[in-house]
XYZ file of N, CA and C in Angstrom:
336
model
N 137.236 97.043 143.013
C 137.033 96.973 144.435
C 135.540 97.073 144.736
N 135.101 96.234 145.666
C 133.693 96.209 146.029
C 133.301 97.524 146.685
N 132.215 98.107 146.199
C 131.671 99.309 146.802
C 130.174 99.135 147.004
N 129.725 99.450 148.205
C 128.321 99.356 148.557
C 127.923 100.648 149.260
N 126.867 101.261 148.787
C 126.421 102.537 149.342
C 124.956 102.439 149.712
N 124.679 102.570 151.002
C 123.308 102.532 151.498
C 122.726 103.938 151.540
N 121.427 104.016 151.391
C 120.735 105.291 151.501
C 119.299 105.036 151.931
N 118.606 106.096 152.299
C 117.197 105.998 152.629
C 116.867 106.031 154.101
N 117.879 106.041 154.948
C 117.622 106.095 156.371
C 117.069 107.442 156.787
N 116.607 107.498 158.018
C 116.047 108.722 158.541
C 115.348 108.479 159.847
N 114.584 109.459 160.265
C 113.837 109.379 161.520
C 112.353 109.259 161.224
N 111.721 108.278 161.841
C 110.292 108.059 161.663
C 109.647 107.736 162.999
N 108.337 107.896 163.049
C 107.577 107.542 164.239
C 107.264 106.051 164.239
N 107.027 105.485 165.413
C 106.602 104.082 165.460
C 105.393 103.855 164.566
N 105.413 102.746 163.836
C 104.356 102.446 162.895
C 104.610 102.977 161.502
N 105.623 103.794 161.347
C 105.947 104.366 160.055
C 106.736 103.420 159.177
N 107.117 103.920 157.999
C 107.823 103.114 157.012
C 109.026 103.850 156.454
N 110.011 103.083 156.036
C 111.168 103.590 155.322
C 111.571 102.563 154.278
N 112.164 103.036 153.208
C 112.719 102.150 152.197
C 114.198 102.441 152.046
N 115.014 101.460 152.374
C 116.453 101.584 152.245
C 116.901 101.049 150.890
N 117.941 101.662 150.339
C 118.489 101.227 149.067
C 119.974 100.953 149.204
N 120.472 100.067 148.362
C 121.886 99.718 148.321
C 122.347 99.746 146.875
N 123.292 100.615 146.584
C 123.877 100.700 145.250
C 125.233 100.011 145.261
N 125.441 99.082 144.339
C 126.649 98.262 144.329
C 127.473 98.483 143.075
N 128.790 98.327 143.219
C 129.694 98.421 142.084
C 130.999 97.704 142.421
N 131.801 97.411 141.399
C 133.105 96.810 141.607
C 133.132 95.294 141.624
N 132.023 94.662 141.337
C 131.945 93.206 141.290
C 130.731 92.805 140.476
N 130.629 91.510 140.202
C 129.495 91.013 139.435
C 128.314 90.832 140.369
N 127.451 91.800 140.376
C 126.348 91.886 141.324
C 125.495 90.625 141.348
N 125.148 90.110 140.182
C 124.225 88.985 140.077
C 124.778 87.673 140.622
N 126.074 87.612 140.919
C 126.693 86.391 141.426
C 126.643 86.256 142.940
N 126.132 87.257 143.633
C 126.170 87.263 145.085
C 124.805 87.509 145.702
N 124.544 86.792 146.772
C 123.384 87.094 147.590
C 123.610 88.422 148.306
N 122.528 89.040 148.722
C 122.599 90.285 149.468
C 121.973 90.092 150.838
N 122.647 90.602 151.850
C 122.122 90.562 153.203
C 122.126 91.964 153.800
N 121.007 92.341 154.381
C 120.949 93.560 155.170
C 121.227 93.207 156.623
N 122.115 93.954 157.235
C 122.445 93.816 158.636
C 122.047 95.092 159.366
N 121.954 95.005 160.674
C 121.776 96.215 161.450
C 122.540 96.110 162.755
N 122.919 97.254 163.268
C 123.610 97.332 164.533
C 122.948 98.415 165.364
N 122.289 97.991 166.420
C 121.639 98.910 167.334
C 122.650 99.422 168.343
N 122.364 100.539 168.979
C 123.291 101.085 169.975
C 123.625 100.062 171.049
N 124.909 99.838 171.278
C 125.354 98.920 172.306
C 125.182 97.453 171.992
N 124.813 97.122 170.768
C 124.587 95.729 170.394
C 125.478 95.318 169.233
N 125.543 94.015 168.995
C 126.313 93.490 167.876
C 125.551 93.656 166.573
N 126.291 93.650 165.483
C 125.681 93.689 164.165
C 125.065 92.329 163.862
N 123.809 92.316 163.435
C 123.098 91.078 163.174
C 122.435 91.126 161.806
N 122.270 89.973 161.167
C 121.569 89.946 159.880
C 120.081 90.186 160.062
N 119.512 90.892 159.110
C 118.101 91.226 159.128
C 117.340 90.466 158.049
N 117.870 90.465 156.835
C 117.208 89.816 155.717
C 118.224 89.488 154.642
N 117.973 88.418 153.917
C 118.843 87.983 152.833
C 118.011 87.680 151.599
N 118.529 88.034 150.440
C 117.887 87.692 149.177
C 118.900 86.973 148.296
N 118.463 85.922 147.637
C 119.335 85.113 146.799
C 119.769 85.869 145.547
N 120.671 85.256 144.798
C 121.218 85.912 143.604
C 120.144 86.312 142.597
N 119.138 85.483 142.445
C 118.072 85.755 141.479
C 116.957 86.620 142.046
N 116.911 86.735 143.355
C 115.831 87.455 143.990
C 114.623 86.591 144.307
N 114.691 85.308 143.984
C 113.541 84.425 144.162
C 113.396 83.867 145.573
N 114.498 83.814 146.313
C 114.469 83.246 147.654
C 114.878 84.312 148.660
N 114.100 84.434 149.716
C 114.399 85.401 150.764
C 114.349 84.740 152.127
N 115.098 85.298 153.063
C 115.088 84.857 154.442
C 115.072 86.079 155.336
N 114.353 85.972 156.452
C 114.207 87.094 157.359
C 114.476 86.680 158.792
N 115.083 87.584 159.529
C 115.174 87.384 160.963
C 113.772 87.408 161.547
N 113.563 86.637 162.597
C 112.241 86.529 163.186
C 111.700 87.883 163.631
N 112.562 88.752 164.068
C 112.101 90.024 164.616
C 111.650 91.027 163.562
N 111.826 90.712 162.277
C 111.325 91.595 161.222
C 110.343 90.897 160.298
N 110.140 89.614 160.486
C 109.281 88.842 159.600
C 107.864 89.412 159.574
N 107.351 89.592 158.371
C 106.025 90.148 158.195
C 105.998 91.659 158.124
N 107.097 92.306 158.445
C 107.167 93.762 158.426
C 108.123 94.294 157.365
N 109.210 93.569 157.113
C 110.231 94.007 156.162
C 110.177 93.143 154.911
N 110.541 93.734 153.776
C 110.641 93.016 152.520
C 111.948 93.370 151.829
N 112.732 92.347 151.499
C 113.989 92.559 150.795
C 113.795 92.237 149.315
N 114.461 92.992 148.455
C 114.368 92.767 147.020
C 115.647 93.236 146.349
N 115.787 92.905 145.070
C 116.966 93.333 144.330
C 116.633 93.511 142.862
N 117.456 94.292 142.188
C 117.321 94.529 140.754
C 118.681 94.263 140.135
N 118.816 93.146 139.445
C 120.104 92.754 138.887
C 120.472 93.509 137.615
N 119.563 94.322 137.112
C 119.870 95.182 135.977
C 120.472 96.490 136.461
N 119.891 97.048 137.507
C 120.369 98.300 138.075
C 121.470 98.121 139.111
N 121.761 96.876 139.489
C 122.754 96.590 140.530
C 122.392 97.287 141.843
N 121.152 97.140 142.221
C 120.677 97.736 143.458
C 119.849 96.740 144.256
N 119.740 96.993 145.533
C 118.892 96.222 146.407
C 118.089 97.158 147.278
N 117.015 96.635 147.830
C 116.137 97.446 148.669
C 115.686 96.672 149.889
N 115.399 97.413 150.919
C 114.784 96.858 152.111
C 113.618 97.757 152.469
N 112.413 97.273 152.228
C 111.207 98.004 152.584
C 110.856 97.669 154.024
N 110.776 98.674 154.863
C 110.528 98.487 156.277
C 109.200 99.142 156.638
N 108.261 98.340 157.073
C 106.948 98.823 157.483
C 106.717 98.519 158.954
N 105.712 99.164 159.511
C 105.343 98.947 160.909
C 106.556 99.031 161.825
N 107.328 100.064 161.644
C 108.577 100.198 162.383
C 108.339 100.377 163.875
N 109.245 99.787 164.641
C 109.202 99.840 166.092
C 110.446 100.543 166.605
N 110.380 101.011 167.822
C 111.528 101.672 168.425
C 112.753 100.766 168.422
N 112.546 99.473 168.599
C 113.647 98.522 168.632
C 114.316 98.322 167.276
N 113.728 98.858 166.213
C 114.351 98.810 164.889
C 115.412 99.891 164.714
N 115.517 100.778 165.676
C 116.521 101.829 165.615
C 117.914 101.217 165.543
N 118.646 101.563 164.500
C 119.967 100.980 164.274
C 120.586 101.611 163.040
N 121.859 101.316 162.839
C 122.499 101.603 161.569
C 122.357 100.359 160.708
N 121.848 100.527 159.514
C 121.595 99.414 158.610
C 122.660 99.356 157.531
N 123.190 98.152 157.303
C 124.268 97.936 156.356
C 123.857 96.942 155.282
N 124.288 97.206 154.078
C 124.123 96.292 152.959
C 125.396 95.465 152.829
N 125.272 94.137 152.829
C 126.427 93.258 152.736
C 126.386 92.362 151.514
N 127.467 92.359 150.762
C 127.634 91.506 149.601
C 129.117 91.264 149.379
N 129.455 90.100 148.824
C 130.828 89.816 148.398
C 131.849 90.084 149.491
N 131.499 89.764 150.720
C 132.420 89.911 151.831
C 132.629 91.325 152.316
N 131.785 92.242 151.898
C 131.931 93.640 152.278
C 130.597 94.237 152.665
N 130.641 95.405 153.267
C 129.448 96.181 153.524
C 129.762 97.656 153.391
N 128.721 98.444 153.265
C 128.896 99.870 153.070
C 129.062 100.616 154.370
N 128.904 101.928 154.282
C 129.096 102.791 155.445
C 127.896 102.780 156.379
N 126.775 102.292 155.900
C 125.565 102.208 156.688
C 124.687 103.433 156.559
N 123.413 103.249 156.851
C 122.472 104.354 156.894
C 121.671 104.231 158.187
N 121.516 105.344 158.873
C 120.935 105.325 160.203
C 119.422 105.426 160.152
N 118.783 104.556 160.912
C 117.336 104.552 161.068
C 117.008 104.804 162.532
N 116.202 105.811 162.767
C 115.784 106.135 164.122
C 114.264 106.108 164.190
N 113.734 105.293 165.073
C 112.293 105.170 165.254
C 111.964 105.661 166.651
N 111.304 106.786 166.726
C 110.990 107.366 168.024
C 109.797 108.291 167.914
N 109.187 108.552 169.063
C 108.067 109.472 169.133
C 108.536 110.896 169.344
C-alpha cells in the first residue's frame, strides 16, 4: 500500500526558509513523478511543483517559481521541497503526491 509521509513544516517569518521532506514506501518510487501540493485556509488544494521520475525535469507553479526547488533521491525513496523567500501567502498544508495518493500533510505557517 502506498504510504507518503511529509515532514519539515513549521512556523517561519516572511523571507525565511523551510525544507519539506517526503518519505515514500509501498510502491516502486522511481516509476512515479512526485508533485507537491498545498491547501491554504479556505482554498482548494493546488499543485506547487513536480519532479520527473529521474529528477531531471521540474515544473513549478508561477507563484513559487524562483523561490522553491523540488528534488528527489531515488536511492533513499525521498523527495524534498526547498522553500526560500517565504511569503505569508505560502501559508498552507503541504502534501506530497505520488502514485495516486498523498500523505497527511505538513503545515507551513508564514507570519510575523
